[in-house]
Short mmCIF file of C-alpha atoms in Angstrom, two decimals:
data_model
loop_
_atom_site.label_atom_id
_atom_site.label_comp_id
_atom_site.label_asym_id
_atom_site.label_seq_id
_atom_site.Cartn_x
_atom_site.Cartn_y
_atom_site.Cartn_z
CA MET A 1 -13.02 0.38 -0.17
CA MET A 2 -13.74 1.63 -3.65
CA LYS A 3 -10.41 3.45 -3.83
CA ASN A 4 -8.73 0.03 -3.83
CA LEU A 5 -10.36 -0.81 -7.11
CA PHE A 6 -9.29 2.62 -8.53
CA TYR A 7 -5.71 1.81 -7.63
CA ARG A 8 -5.79 -1.67 -8.92
CA LEU A 9 -7.24 -0.68 -12.38
CA LEU A 10 -4.81 2.22 -12.78
CA ILE A 11 -1.79 0.03 -11.77
CA TYR A 12 -2.94 -2.49 -14.37
CA LEU A 13 -3.61 0.15 -17.08
CA ASP A 14 -0.22 1.84 -16.42
CA SER A 15 1.74 -1.38 -16.71
CA ALA A 16 -0.07 -3.66 -19.10
CA ASN A 17 0.31 -3.81 -22.81
CA GLU A 18 -2.55 -2.17 -24.72
CA THR A 19 -2.92 -5.26 -26.91
CA ASP A 20 -3.65 -7.41 -23.87
CA THR A 21 -7.28 -8.67 -23.70
CA ASN A 22 -7.30 -7.69 -19.95
CA TYR A 23 -6.20 -4.16 -20.80
CA ASN A 24 -9.51 -3.73 -22.65
CA ILE A 25 -11.48 -5.02 -19.70
CA ALA A 26 -9.67 -2.67 -17.28
CA TRP A 27 -10.15 0.25 -19.67
CA TYR A 28 -13.90 -0.43 -19.87
CA MET A 29 -14.25 -0.82 -16.13
CA ALA A 30 -12.41 2.46 -15.46
CA HIS A 31 -14.77 4.29 -17.83
CA HIS A 32 -18.02 2.68 -16.41
CA LEU A 33 -17.40 2.33 -12.73
CA SER A 34 -20.69 3.72 -11.68
CA SER A 35 -22.50 1.12 -13.95
CA LEU A 36 -20.64 -1.99 -12.78
CA ALA A 37 -22.65 -2.44 -9.61
CA ASN A 38 -25.86 -3.19 -11.62
CA MET A 39 -24.14 -4.91 -14.55
CA GLY A 40 -24.18 -8.63 -14.83
CA ILE A 41 -21.02 -10.48 -15.80
CA SER A 42 -22.52 -11.62 -19.11
CA LYS A 43 -23.32 -8.12 -20.12
CA LEU A 44 -19.78 -6.91 -19.16
CA ALA A 45 -18.34 -9.82 -21.17
CA ARG A 46 -20.31 -8.76 -24.16
CA GLU A 47 -19.25 -5.14 -23.87
CA CYS A 48 -15.58 -6.28 -23.68
CA PHE A 49 -15.93 -8.93 -26.41
CA VAL A 50 -14.77 -11.67 -24.11
CA SER A 51 -16.20 -14.69 -22.22
CA PRO A 52 -17.58 -14.46 -18.70
CA ALA A 53 -14.75 -16.83 -17.69
CA THR A 54 -12.27 -14.29 -18.91
CA ILE A 55 -13.91 -11.56 -16.73
CA SER A 56 -13.73 -13.86 -13.72
CA ARG A 57 -10.02 -14.54 -14.25
CA PHE A 58 -9.32 -10.80 -14.62
CA CYS A 59 -11.18 -10.12 -11.27
CA ARG A 60 -9.05 -12.69 -9.56
CA ALA A 61 -5.90 -11.13 -11.11
CA LEU A 62 -7.01 -7.86 -9.50
CA GLY A 63 -7.20 -9.56 -6.15
CA TYR A 64 -10.99 -10.26 -5.93
CA GLU A 65 -12.55 -13.58 -5.31
CA ASN A 66 -14.83 -13.17 -8.33
CA TYR A 67 -16.84 -10.61 -10.24
CA ALA A 68 -19.55 -10.46 -7.47
CA HIS A 69 -16.80 -9.49 -5.04
CA LEU A 70 -15.67 -6.70 -7.27
CA LYS A 71 -19.25 -5.46 -7.68
CA GLN A 72 -19.59 -5.16 -3.89
CA GLU A 73 -17.05 -2.25 -3.95
CA CYS A 74 -18.71 -0.68 -6.97
CA ALA A 75 -22.02 -0.80 -5.14
CA ALA A 76 -20.83 2.01 -2.87
CA PHE A 77 -19.87 4.23 -5.80
CA SER A 78 -23.02 6.18 -6.70
CA SER A 79 -23.85 9.70 -7.50
CA LYS A 80 -24.98 10.21 -3.87
CA SER A 81 -21.88 8.77 -2.29
CA ARG A 82 -19.33 9.81 -4.74
CA LYS A 83 -17.04 12.40 -3.05
CA PHE A 84 -13.37 13.26 -2.62
CA ASN A 85 -12.24 12.97 0.95
CA ASN A 86 -8.55 12.55 0.58
CA LEU A 87 -7.59 15.34 2.95
CA ILE A 88 -7.85 15.86 6.68
CA ASP A 89 -11.40 17.04 7.49
CA VAL A 90 -10.94 20.16 5.47
CA PRO A 91 -14.19 22.01 5.06
CA LEU A 92 -15.08 22.05 1.40
CA ASP A 93 -16.43 25.62 1.68
CA MET A 94 -13.14 26.82 2.98
CA MET A 95 -11.31 25.46 0.03
CA LYS A 96 -13.92 26.86 -2.33
CA ASN A 97 -13.90 30.39 -0.81
CA SER A 98 -10.35 30.75 0.47
CA PRO A 99 -7.78 28.33 -0.65
CA GLU A 100 -5.16 30.34 1.21
CA ALA A 101 -6.95 29.77 4.51
CA CYS A 102 -7.48 26.15 3.70
CA THR A 103 -3.77 25.74 3.08
CA GLU A 104 -2.95 27.07 6.45
CA PHE A 105 -5.62 24.98 8.08
CA TYR A 106 -4.39 21.80 6.42
CA SER A 107 -0.67 22.56 7.00
CA GLN A 108 -1.22 23.13 10.73
CA GLN A 109 -2.87 19.72 11.15
CA VAL A 110 -0.11 17.97 9.21
CA SER A 111 2.64 19.80 11.17
CA LEU A 112 0.99 18.92 14.52
CA GLY A 113 0.89 15.23 13.46
CA ILE A 114 4.56 15.21 12.46
CA ARG A 115 5.63 17.05 15.62
CA GLN A 116 3.98 14.29 17.72
CA LEU A 117 5.76 11.58 15.72
CA ALA A 118 8.68 11.38 18.06
CA LYS A 119 6.47 10.11 20.93
CA HIS A 120 5.11 7.30 18.73
CA LEU A 121 8.33 5.94 17.21
CA ASP A 122 10.18 3.33 19.20
CA TRP A 123 13.71 3.37 17.86
CA ASN A 124 14.62 0.21 19.66
CA VAL A 125 12.03 -1.61 17.58
CA ILE A 126 13.05 0.20 14.39
CA ASP A 127 16.74 -0.63 14.88
CA LYS A 128 15.82 -4.31 15.29
CA VAL A 129 13.74 -4.20 12.08
CA LEU A 130 16.60 -2.34 10.18
CA ARG A 131 18.99 -5.08 11.42
CA LYS A 132 16.62 -7.70 9.98
CA ILE A 133 16.34 -5.82 6.69
CA HIS A 134 20.21 -5.73 6.55
CA ASP A 135 20.73 -9.32 7.45
CA SER A 136 17.86 -10.94 5.51
CA GLU A 137 18.57 -12.26 1.96
CA THR A 138 15.03 -11.82 0.88
CA VAL A 139 13.02 -8.74 2.00
CA ALA A 140 9.64 -8.11 0.51
CA PHE A 141 7.17 -5.14 1.08
CA PHE A 142 3.48 -5.64 0.81
CA GLY A 143 0.81 -2.84 0.76
CA ILE A 144 -1.76 -0.99 -1.31
CA GLN A 145 -2.36 2.64 -2.44
CA PHE A 146 -0.31 5.27 -0.72
CA SER A 147 1.29 2.76 1.72
CA HIS A 148 2.82 0.87 -1.23
CA SER A 149 4.07 4.05 -2.84
CA VAL A 150 5.97 4.87 0.17
CA ALA A 151 7.30 1.44 0.41
CA LEU A 152 8.61 1.92 -3.14
CA HIS A 153 10.28 5.17 -1.91
CA PHE A 154 12.01 3.28 0.91
CA GLN A 155 12.88 0.47 -1.48
CA ALA A 156 14.77 2.90 -3.74
CA ASP A 157 16.65 4.40 -0.76
CA LEU A 158 17.73 0.93 0.31
CA LEU A 159 18.93 0.12 -3.12
CA MET A 160 21.14 3.21 -3.09
CA LEU A 161 22.62 1.67 0.06
CA GLU A 162 23.21 -1.54 -1.81
CA LYS A 163 20.28 -3.49 -0.21
CA PHE A 164 17.99 -5.10 -2.83
CA THR A 165 14.42 -5.58 -1.71
CA ILE A 166 11.15 -6.46 -3.44
CA ALA A 167 7.94 -4.39 -3.64
CA TYR A 168 5.47 -5.56 -6.34
CA MET A 169 2.66 -3.32 -7.15
CA GLU A 170 0.21 -5.75 -8.81
CA THR A 171 -1.87 -7.87 -6.39
CA GLN A 172 -1.22 -11.15 -8.23
CA ARG A 173 2.54 -10.58 -8.21
CA GLN A 174 2.33 -9.85 -4.42
CA ILE A 175 0.56 -13.17 -4.06
CA GLU A 176 3.24 -15.02 -6.15
CA CYS A 177 5.90 -13.27 -4.08
CA ALA A 178 4.34 -14.37 -0.80
CA LYS A 179 4.25 -17.95 -2.10
CA LYS A 180 7.98 -18.02 -2.60
CA LEU A 181 9.05 -16.68 0.79
CA ASP A 182 10.46 -19.01 3.45
CA GLU A 183 11.48 -18.95 7.08
CA LYS A 184 14.63 -16.88 6.25
CA SER A 185 12.59 -14.14 4.54
CA LEU A 186 11.37 -10.85 5.92
CA ALA A 187 7.88 -9.76 4.95
CA ILE A 188 7.10 -6.03 5.77
CA ILE A 189 3.37 -5.15 5.74
CA VAL A 190 2.89 -1.41 5.27
CA THR A 191 -0.71 -0.35 5.97
CA VAL A 192 -1.42 3.14 7.31
CA ASN A 193 -5.05 2.57 8.37
CA GLY A 194 -5.12 -1.23 8.33
CA ASN A 195 -6.99 -1.73 5.11
CA PHE A 196 -4.54 -4.36 3.97
CA THR A 197 -6.11 -6.85 6.39
CA ASN A 198 -9.10 -6.96 4.04
CA SER A 199 -7.65 -6.47 0.61
CA GLY A 200 -4.50 -8.61 1.27
CA LYS A 201 -6.04 -11.63 2.84
CA LYS A 202 -4.64 -13.99 0.21
CA VAL A 203 -1.16 -12.43 0.51
CA LEU A 204 -1.27 -12.76 4.33
CA LYS A 205 -2.36 -16.43 4.02
CA TYR A 206 0.66 -17.32 1.96
CA ILE A 207 2.99 -15.27 4.21
CA GLU A 208 1.77 -17.27 7.11
CA LYS A 209 2.40 -20.55 5.26
CA SER A 210 5.91 -19.44 4.52
CA ASN A 211 6.91 -19.00 8.06
CA ALA A 212 8.67 -15.77 7.06
CA GLN A 213 9.21 -13.18 9.80
CA VAL A 214 6.66 -10.40 9.53
CA VAL A 215 7.06 -6.66 10.31
CA LEU A 216 3.94 -4.48 10.48
CA ILE A 217 4.18 -0.65 9.93
CA THR A 218 0.92 1.04 10.74
CA ASN A 219 -0.75 4.21 12.02
CA ASN A 220 -3.64 2.08 13.51
CA PRO A 221 -2.93 0.47 16.89
CA GLU A 222 -6.21 -1.58 16.45
CA VAL A 223 -5.03 -3.44 13.34
CA HIS A 224 -4.57 -7.21 13.61
CA LEU A 225 -3.06 -9.27 10.81
CA ASP A 226 -4.15 -12.55 12.41
CA ILE A 227 -0.74 -14.05 11.71
CA PRO A 228 2.43 -14.12 13.84
CA VAL A 229 4.25 -10.70 13.77
CA TYR A 230 7.92 -10.36 14.61
CA SER A 231 7.85 -6.58 15.22
CA THR A 232 5.34 -3.77 14.86
CA ILE A 233 6.35 -0.06 14.16
CA TYR A 234 3.57 2.30 15.24
CA ILE A 235 3.66 5.75 13.48
CA GLY A 236 0.64 7.21 15.23
CA ASP A 237 -2.70 6.54 16.89
CA GLN A 238 -6.38 6.70 16.11
CA ASP A 239 -6.56 10.36 17.11
CA ASN A 240 -4.52 11.37 14.08
CA ILE A 241 -5.57 8.58 11.71
CA ARG A 242 -5.95 11.05 8.81
CA ILE A 243 -2.39 12.25 9.32
CA GLY A 244 -1.11 8.74 8.87
CA LYS A 245 0.16 9.08 5.31
CA HIS A 246 2.32 12.02 6.25
CA ASN A 247 3.72 10.18 9.29
CA LEU A 248 4.45 7.13 7.16
CA LEU A 249 6.46 9.09 4.61
CA THR A 250 8.36 10.93 7.30
CA THR A 251 8.98 7.53 9.23
CA MET A 252 10.32 5.93 6.12
CA GLU A 253 12.65 8.70 5.31
CA LEU A 254 14.03 8.67 8.88
CA MET A 255 14.40 4.94 8.62
CA SER A 256 16.42 5.34 5.45
CA LEU A 257 18.71 7.88 7.24
CA ARG A 258 19.09 5.52 10.26
CA TYR A 259 20.01 2.62 7.99
CA TYR A 260 22.57 4.85 6.39
CA SER A 261 24.01 5.86 9.63
CA MET A 262 24.08 2.34 10.94
CA TYR A 263 25.48 0.45 7.97
CA TYR A 264 27.56 3.04 5.95
CA THR A 265 31.22 3.65 6.64
CA LYS A 266 31.69 7.35 5.86
CA ASP A 267 35.45 7.34 5.77
CA LYS A 268 35.62 4.34 3.35
CA GLY A 269 32.48 5.07 1.43
CA GLU A 270 31.43 1.51 1.88
CA ILE A 271 28.43 -0.34 3.15
CA ARG A 272 29.08 -2.06 6.46
CA LYS A 273 28.64 -5.80 6.29
#
């Protein structure tokens, strides 16, 4: 998915030092995305005043096998295919001609999806996962795009409840984190539609090697990580796949509240051990 590259470049540009050589490569890529599909590695290296080997290393740092792998995503980004489809099947003409009607249309679909959330969530499974989060010394979240953003939201809630967890944004840091896990660790894979199975192959490989217990949170019942999974929290089904991001945020906020209710002693103002 081309959007994965967008996120990876923006995360790098938002976090790296502007004097970093790789920052200049990321900046050039972000400004010439439509040209990269037909640009050889030697030309890109010349444009960025670096060597082809430096380009290759940067591509691996972004989570790609090599420059050719990155170009495969860019190939789908053309003037004919470039479009914004972040919302739920909203007719573009409706938004153009009547944003008020479009707001109502969109809101109804989101509301319907959230109203159906109760039938999807298995609180016996969620409670088991929350107990694992509470009891595990090392808890790490893995995900991309919006899924990772919601994981950060949950991570902050847990920290407020005195539970420290890990949720690195950069692909390379997620890989390094996965390498350091062990059988006592808990790895939580958050992937609304299941895209992490492709973009996070390296991470999943190291998680499997670590023998860490794995929790999957997804809106897609068809997703398979191809590694042992301790528990899976389903937040929806394929009929409402485009509502998944809203279901995920709602689920994570409910999980935060449930964790609070289970492990916080109100009368003492302390976290239950």
